Amino acid sequence: MSTFAINRRQLLQTGGIGGLAVALSAMSPGAAEAARPLNTWAPQITDLGPAVVQFSLMSSLLVGDTVYIGSRNLNPVRVIGYHLPTGTITSRTDLGAGYSIQALAADSTGRYLYAGVLRDGIDGKPNLYRWDLRTPNVPAVGVGETGDRDIRALSVSPDGKVYAAGGGETTKAPSLWEYDPATNTVTNWGTPDPGATIAQAVAATADTVYFGTGSTLGGGNGSSPARLFAFDRTTKTSTNILPADVATGVSVTSLSVLNGQLGVGVKGPGKSVLINLADHSKFTIIAKTGVMFRQLGNDVFFVKEPGVWSYNMVSKKITQILTEDVGAMWGLTSTAIRRSLFPLTTSLKSIL
């Protein structure tokens, strides 16, 4: 092993620390090749990833055996796939815009999952994304941008067209938007209520698109109350079909196509409605506010936080079937009901 010695006089002669580097270079065998200026040295940092990951969620949808969950207030916004049989997260995709995902919908084949985002402003980026679930390793792609700031609800018709509701700007009433995957175009179907400030619900059948509107506290004086428009898919004309029994509501908050009827959630009047799809003048009032309607036989299930309720269409009886306070629920399916009500809450701790 080679050694060296240097005294104070030699250090002063070589000019302090800068000279010391030269002296060391000269005195150490092979040091000329290894020496480098001190100011180029930097520590090597390796990112080991977060020790704890919190995933706050805002939406969910069951497709096959996998629950797809949209994030809330995360950057980047993302969708994860939670596989029920194995209890593991098996897929993930990140979206290129927005801060939260409130709307998820799948086509009838279960191949494509659509996601709509909430965003801070109209920025020219897509707010509608499509993820091919057959190739989950390939990221979701932006397929279009509506003229409204936010997408709060999505529905896919049996022929694969996508309908979006949202709004978000108090000075601009929300429109109904259609995305056609065959032509990759987004079309504005119009603004049926100029006094509305938000659209939170949409549902599509083979011949009709149902579009729920209303107002928020930010709407101010003169804002419209809850309204439900039925758009004819052939003529694109609309009619307000919300029964007078709930017309004093603030906003239509939920629409679900059931077996021959439409489940309608309305904020404000303390009631929900089942409207006959074949004849909109026929309806049934449920004496409780509800969202996320699902049907099994003669029972219609719905969420009224913090629990889940059922309405029997024969006995007209309302029963609470989940009393545990699980927080805000962002998904409910008939399959989940069969599996002892698999509610999705604002924290993943209930399923991880």
CSV table of C-alpha atoms in Angstrom, one decimal:
chain,number,residue,atom,x,y,z
A,1,MET,CA,0.0,0.0,0.0
A,2,SER,CA,1.4,3.4,-1.0
A,3,THR,CA,1.6,6.2,1.6
A,4,PHE,CA,2.5,9.9,1.5
A,5,ALA,CA,3.2,12.7,3.9
A,6,ILE,CA,2.8,16.5,3.4
A,7,ASN,CA,3.8,19.2,5.8
A,8,ARG,CA,2.3,22.7,6.5
A,9,ARG,CA,4.9,24.5,4.3
A,10,GLN,CA,4.2,22.2,1.3
A,11,LEU,CA,0.4,22.8,1.8
A,12,LEU,CA,0.9,26.6,1.8
A,13,GLN,CA,3.2,26.5,-1.2
A,14,THR,CA,0.6,24.6,-3.2
A,15,GLY,CA,-2.1,27.1,-2.5
A,16,GLY,CA,-4.4,25.7,0.1
A,17,ILE,CA,-7.2,23.2,-0.9
A,18,GLY,CA,-6.8,23.7,-4.6
A,19,GLY,CA,-3.1,23.0,-4.3
A,20,LEU,CA,-3.7,20.1,-2.0
A,21,ALA,CA,-5.6,18.4,-4.8
A,22,VAL,CA,-2.6,18.9,-7.1
A,23,ALA,CA,-0.3,17.7,-4.4
A,24,LEU,CA,-2.4,14.6,-3.8
A,25,SER,CA,-2.5,14.0,-7.5
A,26,ALA,CA,1.2,14.2,-7.8
A,27,MET,CA,1.9,12.1,-4.7
A,28,SER,CA,-0.6,9.2,-5.2
A,29,PRO,CA,0.3,6.5,-7.7
A,30,GLY,CA,-2.3,6.3,-10.4
A,31,ALA,CA,-4.2,9.2,-8.9
A,32,ALA,CA,-3.9,11.3,-12.1
A,33,GLU,CA,-6.4,9.0,-13.8
A,34,ALA,CA,-8.8,8.9,-10.8
A,35,ALA,CA,-8.7,12.6,-9.7
A,36,ARG,CA,-11.6,14.8,-10.6
A,37,PRO,CA,-12.6,18.4,-9.6
A,38,LEU,CA,-14.4,18.5,-6.3
A,39,ASN,CA,-17.2,20.7,-7.6
A,40,THR,CA,-18.4,17.9,-10.0
A,41,TRP,CA,-19.0,15.4,-7.2
A,42,ALA,CA,-22.7,14.6,-6.3
A,43,PRO,CA,-24.3,12.0,-4.2
A,44,GLN,CA,-26.1,9.1,-5.9
A,45,ILE,CA,-29.8,9.2,-5.0
A,46,THR,CA,-32.0,6.2,-5.6
A,47,ASP,CA,-35.8,6.6,-5.5
A,48,LEU,CA,-37.2,3.7,-3.5
A,49,GLY,CA,-40.8,4.9,-3.9
A,50,PRO,CA,-43.2,5.9,-1.2
A,51,ALA,CA,-43.4,3.9,1.9
A,52,VAL,CA,-47.2,4.4,2.2
A,53,VAL,CA,-49.6,5.2,-0.6
A,54,GLN,CA,-53.0,6.7,0.0
A,55,PHE,CA,-55.5,6.3,-2.8
A,56,SER,CA,-58.5,8.5,-2.4
A,57,LEU,CA,-61.3,7.5,-4.8
A,58,MET,CA,-64.3,9.2,-6.4
A,59,SER,CA,-65.9,6.6,-8.7
A,60,SER,CA,-66.1,2.9,-9.3
A,61,LEU,CA,-67.6,0.4,-11.8
A,62,LEU,CA,-67.7,-3.3,-11.8
A,63,VAL,CA,-66.8,-4.9,-15.2
A,64,GLY,CA,-66.7,-8.7,-15.1
A,65,ASP,CA,-64.8,-9.7,-11.9
A,66,THR,CA,-62.9,-6.4,-11.6
A,67,VAL,CA,-63.9,-3.2,-9.9
A,68,TYR,CA,-62.4,-0.2,-11.7
A,69,ILE,CA,-61.8,2.7,-9.4
A,70,GLY,CA,-61.2,6.4,-10.3
A,71,SER,CA,-59.0,8.6,-8.2
A,72,ARG,CA,-59.8,11.8,-6.4
A,73,ASN,CA,-57.3,14.7,-6.0
A,74,LEU,CA,-54.3,12.7,-7.1
A,75,ASN,CA,-51.7,13.8,-9.6
A,76,PRO,CA,-51.7,12.2,-12.1
A,77,VAL,CA,-55.4,11.1,-12.0
A,78,ARG,CA,-55.6,7.3,-12.5
A,79,VAL,CA,-57.9,4.3,-12.7
A,80,ILE,CA,-56.9,1.1,-11.0
A,81,GLY,CA,-58.4,-2.4,-11.5
A,82,TYR,CA,-59.2,-4.3,-8.3
A,83,HIS,CA,-59.8,-8.0,-9.0
A,84,LEU,CA,-62.4,-9.4,-6.7
A,85,PRO,CA,-61.6,-13.1,-6.8
A,86,THR,CA,-58.0,-12.6,-5.8
A,87,GLY,CA,-58.4,-9.4,-3.8
A,88,THR,CA,-55.5,-7.7,-5.6
A,89,ILE,CA,-54.9,-4.6,-7.7
A,90,THR,CA,-54.1,-6.0,-11.2
A,91,SER,CA,-54.1,-3.0,-13.5
A,92,ARG,CA,-53.6,0.8,-13.5
A,93,THR,CA,-53.7,3.6,-16.1
A,94,ASP,CA,-52.9,7.3,-15.7
A,95,LEU,CA,-54.8,10.0,-17.5
A,96,GLY,CA,-53.3,13.1,-19.0
A,97,ALA,CA,-55.6,15.8,-17.5
A,98,GLY,CA,-57.8,16.7,-14.7
A,99,TYR,CA,-57.7,16.2,-10.9
A,100,SER,CA,-60.5,13.7,-10.2
A,101,ILE,CA,-62.5,11.1,-12.0
A,102,GLN,CA,-66.2,11.2,-11.1
A,103,ALA,CA,-67.6,9.4,-14.2
A,104,LEU,CA,-66.9,5.8,-15.4
A,105,ALA,CA,-68.8,3.8,-17.9
A,106,ALA,CA,-68.2,0.6,-20.0
A,107,ASP,CA,-69.5,-0.4,-23.3
A,108,SER,CA,-71.8,-3.4,-23.6
A,109,THR,CA,-69.0,-5.8,-24.6
A,110,GLY,CA,-67.0,-5.0,-21.5
A,111,ARG,CA,-64.0,-4.2,-23.6
A,112,TYR,CA,-63.8,-0.4,-23.4
A,113,LEU,CA,-63.9,1.6,-20.1
A,114,TYR,CA,-64.5,5.3,-20.5
A,115,ALA,CA,-63.5,7.9,-17.9
A,116,GLY,CA,-64.5,11.5,-17.6
A,117,VAL,CA,-62.5,14.0,-15.5
A,118,LEU,CA,-63.0,17.1,-13.4
A,119,ARG,CA,-60.6,19.9,-14.2
A,120,ASP,CA,-59.8,23.4,-13.1
A,121,GLY,CA,-60.6,25.0,-16.5
A,122,ILE,CA,-61.1,24.3,-20.2
A,123,ASP,CA,-57.5,23.7,-21.3
A,124,GLY,CA,-57.7,22.2,-24.7
A,125,LYS,CA,-56.8,18.7,-23.4
A,126,PRO,CA,-59.1,15.7,-23.6
A,127,ASN,CA,-61.5,15.3,-20.7
A,128,LEU,CA,-62.9,12.0,-22.0
A,129,TYR,CA,-60.6,8.9,-22.0
A,130,ARG,CA,-60.9,5.3,-23.2
A,131,TRP,CA,-59.1,2.3,-21.8
A,132,ASP,CA,-59.0,-1.0,-23.7
A,133,LEU,CA,-59.4,-3.6,-21.0
A,134,ARG,CA,-58.1,-6.3,-23.2
A,135,THR,CA,-54.7,-4.7,-23.2
A,136,PRO,CA,-54.6,-3.1,-19.7
A,137,ASN,CA,-50.8,-2.5,-20.0
A,138,VAL,CA,-51.5,0.0,-22.7
A,139,PRO,CA,-52.4,3.4,-21.2
A,140,ALA,CA,-55.9,4.9,-21.7
A,141,VAL,CA,-56.0,7.5,-24.5
A,142,GLY,CA,-57.8,10.8,-24.7
A,143,VAL,CA,-60.6,10.5,-27.2
A,144,GLY,CA,-62.2,13.9,-27.0
A,145,GLU,CA,-63.0,17.1,-25.2
A,146,THR,CA,-66.5,18.4,-24.4
A,147,GLY,CA,-67.2,22.1,-24.4
A,148,ASP,CA,-68.0,21.9,-20.7
A,149,ARG,CA,-65.3,22.1,-18.1
A,150,ASP,CA,-66.3,18.9,-16.2
A,151,ILE,CA,-67.6,15.5,-17.0
A,152,ARG,CA,-69.7,14.2,-14.0
A,153,ALA,CA,-71.6,11.4,-15.6
A,154,LEU,CA,-71.2,9.0,-18.5
A,155,SER,CA,-73.4,6.4,-20.2
A,156,VAL,CA,-72.8,4.2,-23.2
A,157,SER,CA,-75.7,3.3,-25.4
A,158,PRO,CA,-76.2,-0.3,-26.7
A,159,ASP,CA,-74.6,0.7,-30.1
A,160,GLY,CA,-71.5,2.0,-28.4
A,161,LYS,CA,-71.9,5.8,-28.5
A,162,VAL,CA,-71.0,7.6,-25.3
A,163,TYR,CA,-73.0,10.4,-23.7
A,164,ALA,CA,-71.6,12.9,-21.2
A,165,ALA,CA,-73.0,15.3,-18.7
A,166,GLY,CA,-71.2,17.8,-16.6
A,167,GLY,CA,-71.0,21.6,-16.8
A,168,GLY,CA,-69.1,23.3,-14.0
A,169,GLU,CA,-69.2,26.9,-14.9
A,170,THR,CA,-71.9,29.0,-13.2
A,171,THR,CA,-72.1,31.4,-16.2
A,172,LYS,CA,-72.6,28.7,-18.7
A,173,ALA,CA,-75.4,26.1,-18.7
A,174,PRO,CA,-74.4,22.5,-19.3
A,175,SER,CA,-75.0,20.7,-22.6
A,176,LEU,CA,-75.5,17.0,-23.5
A,177,TRP,CA,-72.5,15.7,-25.4
A,178,GLU,CA,-72.1,12.6,-27.6
A,179,TYR,CA,-68.9,10.8,-28.5
A,180,ASP,CA,-69.0,8.5,-31.5
A,181,PRO,CA,-66.2,6.0,-31.5
A,182,ALA,CA,-66.8,5.1,-35.2
A,183,THR,CA,-66.0,8.7,-36.3
A,184,ASN,CA,-63.9,9.8,-33.2
A,185,THR,CA,-66.0,12.9,-33.0
A,186,VAL,CA,-67.7,14.8,-30.1
A,187,THR,CA,-71.0,16.5,-30.8
A,188,ASN,CA,-73.0,19.0,-28.8
A,189,TRP,CA,-76.7,17.9,-28.6
A,190,GLY,CA,-77.7,21.2,-27.1
A,191,THR,CA,-78.5,23.0,-23.9
A,192,PRO,CA,-82.1,22.1,-22.9
A,193,ASP,CA,-82.2,24.3,-19.8
A,194,PRO,CA,-80.3,27.7,-20.1
A,195,GLY,CA,-80.9,28.3,-16.3
A,196,ALA,CA,-79.2,25.1,-15.2
A,197,THR,CA,-75.7,25.3,-13.6
A,198,ILE,CA,-74.8,21.6,-13.4
A,199,ALA,CA,-75.7,18.2,-15.0
A,200,GLN,CA,-74.9,15.3,-12.8
A,201,ALA,CA,-76.7,12.4,-14.4
A,202,VAL,CA,-77.1,10.8,-17.9
A,203,ALA,CA,-78.4,7.4,-19.0
A,204,ALA,CA,-78.8,6.0,-22.6
A,205,THR,CA,-81.0,3.3,-24.1
A,206,ALA,CA,-81.4,2.2,-27.7
A,207,ASP,CA,-83.7,5.1,-28.5
A,208,THR,CA,-83.5,7.7,-25.8
A,209,VAL,CA,-80.9,9.6,-23.8
A,210,TYR,CA,-81.9,10.9,-20.4
A,211,PHE,CA,-80.2,14.0,-19.1
A,212,GLY,CA,-80.6,15.3,-15.6
A,213,THR,CA,-79.9,18.9,-14.7
A,214,GLY,CA,-80.3,21.4,-11.8
A,215,SER,CA,-78.3,23.9,-9.9
A,216,THR,CA,-75.7,24.2,-7.2
A,217,LEU,CA,-75.3,26.8,-4.4
A,218,GLY,CA,-72.9,28.7,-6.8
A,219,GLY,CA,-75.7,29.1,-9.3
A,220,GLY,CA,-77.2,32.2,-7.7
A,221,ASN,CA,-80.7,33.6,-8.0
A,222,GLY,CA,-82.6,32.6,-11.1
A,223,SER,CA,-81.0,29.2,-11.4
A,224,SER,CA,-83.3,26.4,-12.6
A,225,PRO,CA,-84.6,23.6,-10.3
A,226,ALA,CA,-84.2,19.9,-11.0
A,227,ARG,CA,-85.2,18.8,-14.5
A,228,LEU,CA,-85.0,15.6,-16.4
A,229,PHE,CA,-84.9,15.7,-20.2
A,230,ALA,CA,-85.6,12.8,-22.5
A,231,PHE,CA,-83.7,13.2,-25.8
A,232,ASP,CA,-85.0,11.3,-28.8
A,233,ARG,CA,-81.8,9.8,-30.3
A,234,THR,CA,-83.2,10.1,-33.9
A,235,THR,CA,-84.4,13.7,-33.8
A,236,LYS,CA,-82.2,15.0,-30.9
A,237,THR,CA,-85.2,16.8,-29.6
A,238,SER,CA,-85.9,16.8,-25.8
A,239,THR,CA,-88.8,16.9,-23.4
A,240,ASN,CA,-88.8,17.5,-19.6
A,241,ILE,CA,-90.3,14.4,-18.1
A,242,LEU,CA,-89.6,14.9,-14.4
A,243,PRO,CA,-92.9,14.4,-12.5
A,244,ALA,CA,-94.4,17.3,-10.6
A,245,ASP,CA,-94.1,15.4,-7.4
A,246,VAL,CA,-90.3,16.0,-7.3
A,247,ALA,CA,-90.1,19.1,-9.5
A,248,THR,CA,-89.2,21.3,-6.5
A,249,GLY,CA,-85.9,19.5,-6.2
A,250,VAL,CA,-82.5,21.2,-6.6
A,251,SER,CA,-80.9,18.8,-9.0
A,252,VAL,CA,-81.3,15.4,-10.6
A,253,THR,CA,-78.3,13.5,-9.2
A,254,SER,CA,-78.6,9.9,-10.4
A,255,LEU,CA,-80.1,8.0,-13.4
A,256,SER,CA,-80.1,4.2,-13.7
A,257,VAL,CA,-81.6,2.1,-16.5
A,258,LEU,CA,-83.4,-0.8,-14.7
A,259,ASN,CA,-85.7,-3.5,-16.0
A,260,GLY,CA,-88.2,-1.4,-18.0
A,261,GLN,CA,-87.9,1.6,-15.8
A,262,LEU,CA,-85.5,4.5,-15.0
A,263,GLY,CA,-84.3,5.0,-11.4
A,264,VAL,CA,-84.2,8.8,-10.8
A,265,GLY,CA,-82.5,10.4,-7.8
A,266,VAL,CA,-83.4,14.0,-6.9
A,267,LYS,CA,-81.7,16.2,-4.4
A,268,GLY,CA,-84.1,18.1,-2.2
A,269,PRO,CA,-87.6,16.7,-2.0
A,270,GLY,CA,-86.8,13.6,0.0
A,271,LYS,CA,-88.2,11.4,-2.7
A,272,SER,CA,-87.0,9.2,-5.6
A,273,VAL,CA,-88.8,8.2,-8.8
A,274,LEU,CA,-89.1,5.1,-11.0
A,275,ILE,CA,-90.2,6.2,-14.5
A,276,ASN,CA,-91.6,3.7,-17.0
A,277,LEU,CA,-89.3,3.7,-20.0
A,278,ALA,CA,-92.1,2.9,-22.5
A,279,ASP,CA,-94.5,5.5,-21.2
A,280,HIS,CA,-92.9,8.4,-19.3
A,281,SER,CA,-96.2,9.5,-17.9
A,282,LYS,CA,-96.3,6.4,-15.7
A,283,PHE,CA,-94.1,6.5,-12.6
A,284,THR,CA,-93.7,5.4,-9.0
A,285,ILE,CA,-92.6,7.6,-6.1
A,286,ILE,CA,-90.2,6.2,-3.5
A,287,ALA,CA,-90.5,8.2,-0.3
A,288,LYS,CA,-86.8,8.4,0.2
A,289,THR,CA,-83.9,10.2,-1.5
A,290,GLY,CA,-81.7,7.7,-3.3
A,291,VAL,CA,-78.9,7.4,-5.9
A,292,MET,CA,-77.2,4.5,-7.7
A,293,PHE,CA,-80.3,2.4,-8.3
A,294,ARG,CA,-80.0,-1.3,-9.0
A,295,GLN,CA,-82.7,-4.0,-9.4
A,296,LEU,CA,-82.9,-7.6,-8.5
A,297,GLY,CA,-86.3,-9.1,-9.2
A,298,ASN,CA,-89.0,-7.0,-7.5
A,299,ASP,CA,-86.5,-5.2,-5.3
A,300,VAL,CA,-84.9,-1.9,-6.3
A,301,PHE,CA,-81.8,-1.1,-4.3
A,302,PHE,CA,-80.4,2.4,-3.8
A,303,VAL,CA,-77.9,4.3,-1.7
A,304,LYS,CA,-78.8,6.9,0.8
A,305,GLU,CA,-75.8,7.6,2.9
A,306,PRO,CA,-74.6,6.2,5.1
A,307,GLY,CA,-76.4,3.0,4.2
A,308,VAL,CA,-78.2,1.0,1.5
A,309,TRP,CA,-81.9,0.6,1.2
A,310,SER,CA,-84.3,-1.5,-0.8
A,311,TYR,CA,-87.8,-0.8,-2.2
A,312,ASN,CA,-90.1,-3.7,-3.0
A,313,MET,CA,-92.2,-2.9,-6.0
A,314,VAL,CA,-95.0,-5.3,-4.9
A,315,SER,CA,-95.3,-4.5,-1.2
A,316,LYS,CA,-94.1,-0.9,-1.6
A,317,LYS,CA,-92.0,-1.4,1.5
A,318,ILE,CA,-88.7,0.4,2.1
A,319,THR,CA,-86.1,-1.5,4.1
A,320,GLN,CA,-82.6,-0.5,5.2
A,321,ILE,CA,-80.4,-3.4,4.5
A,322,LEU,CA,-77.0,-1.9,5.3
A,323,THR,CA,-76.8,0.2,8.5
A,324,GLU,CA,-73.1,0.5,8.9
A,325,ASP,CA,-71.7,4.0,8.3
A,326,VAL,CA,-69.2,3.3,5.5
A,327,GLY,CA,-68.9,6.9,4.3
A,328,ALA,CA,-69.6,8.1,0.8
A,329,MET,CA,-70.2,5.2,-1.6
A,330,TRP,CA,-69.1,5.6,-5.2
A,331,GLY,CA,-70.3,2.3,-6.6
A,332,LEU,CA,-73.1,-0.2,-6.2
A,333,THR,CA,-73.9,-3.2,-8.5
A,334,SER,CA,-76.4,-6.1,-8.5
A,335,THR,CA,-73.4,-8.4,-8.2
A,336,ALA,CA,-72.2,-6.5,-5.2
A,337,ILE,CA,-75.6,-6.9,-3.6
A,338,ARG,CA,-75.4,-10.6,-4.1
A,339,ARG,CA,-72.0,-10.6,-2.5
A,340,SER,CA,-73.2,-9.1,0.8
A,341,LEU,CA,-73.1,-5.5,-0.5
A,342,PHE,CA,-69.6,-4.7,-1.5
A,343,PRO,CA,-69.6,-0.9,-0.9
A,344,LEU,CA,-66.8,1.2,-2.1
A,345,THR,CA,-66.0,4.0,0.3
A,346,THR,CA,-63.8,7.1,0.2
A,347,SER,CA,-60.8,5.0,1.4
A,348,LEU,CA,-59.4,1.8,0.0
A,349,LYS,CA,-58.9,0.4,3.5
A,350,SER,CA,-62.2,-1.5,3.2
A,351,ILE,CA,-61.0,-3.6,0.3
A,352,LEU,CA,-57.2,-3.9,0.8
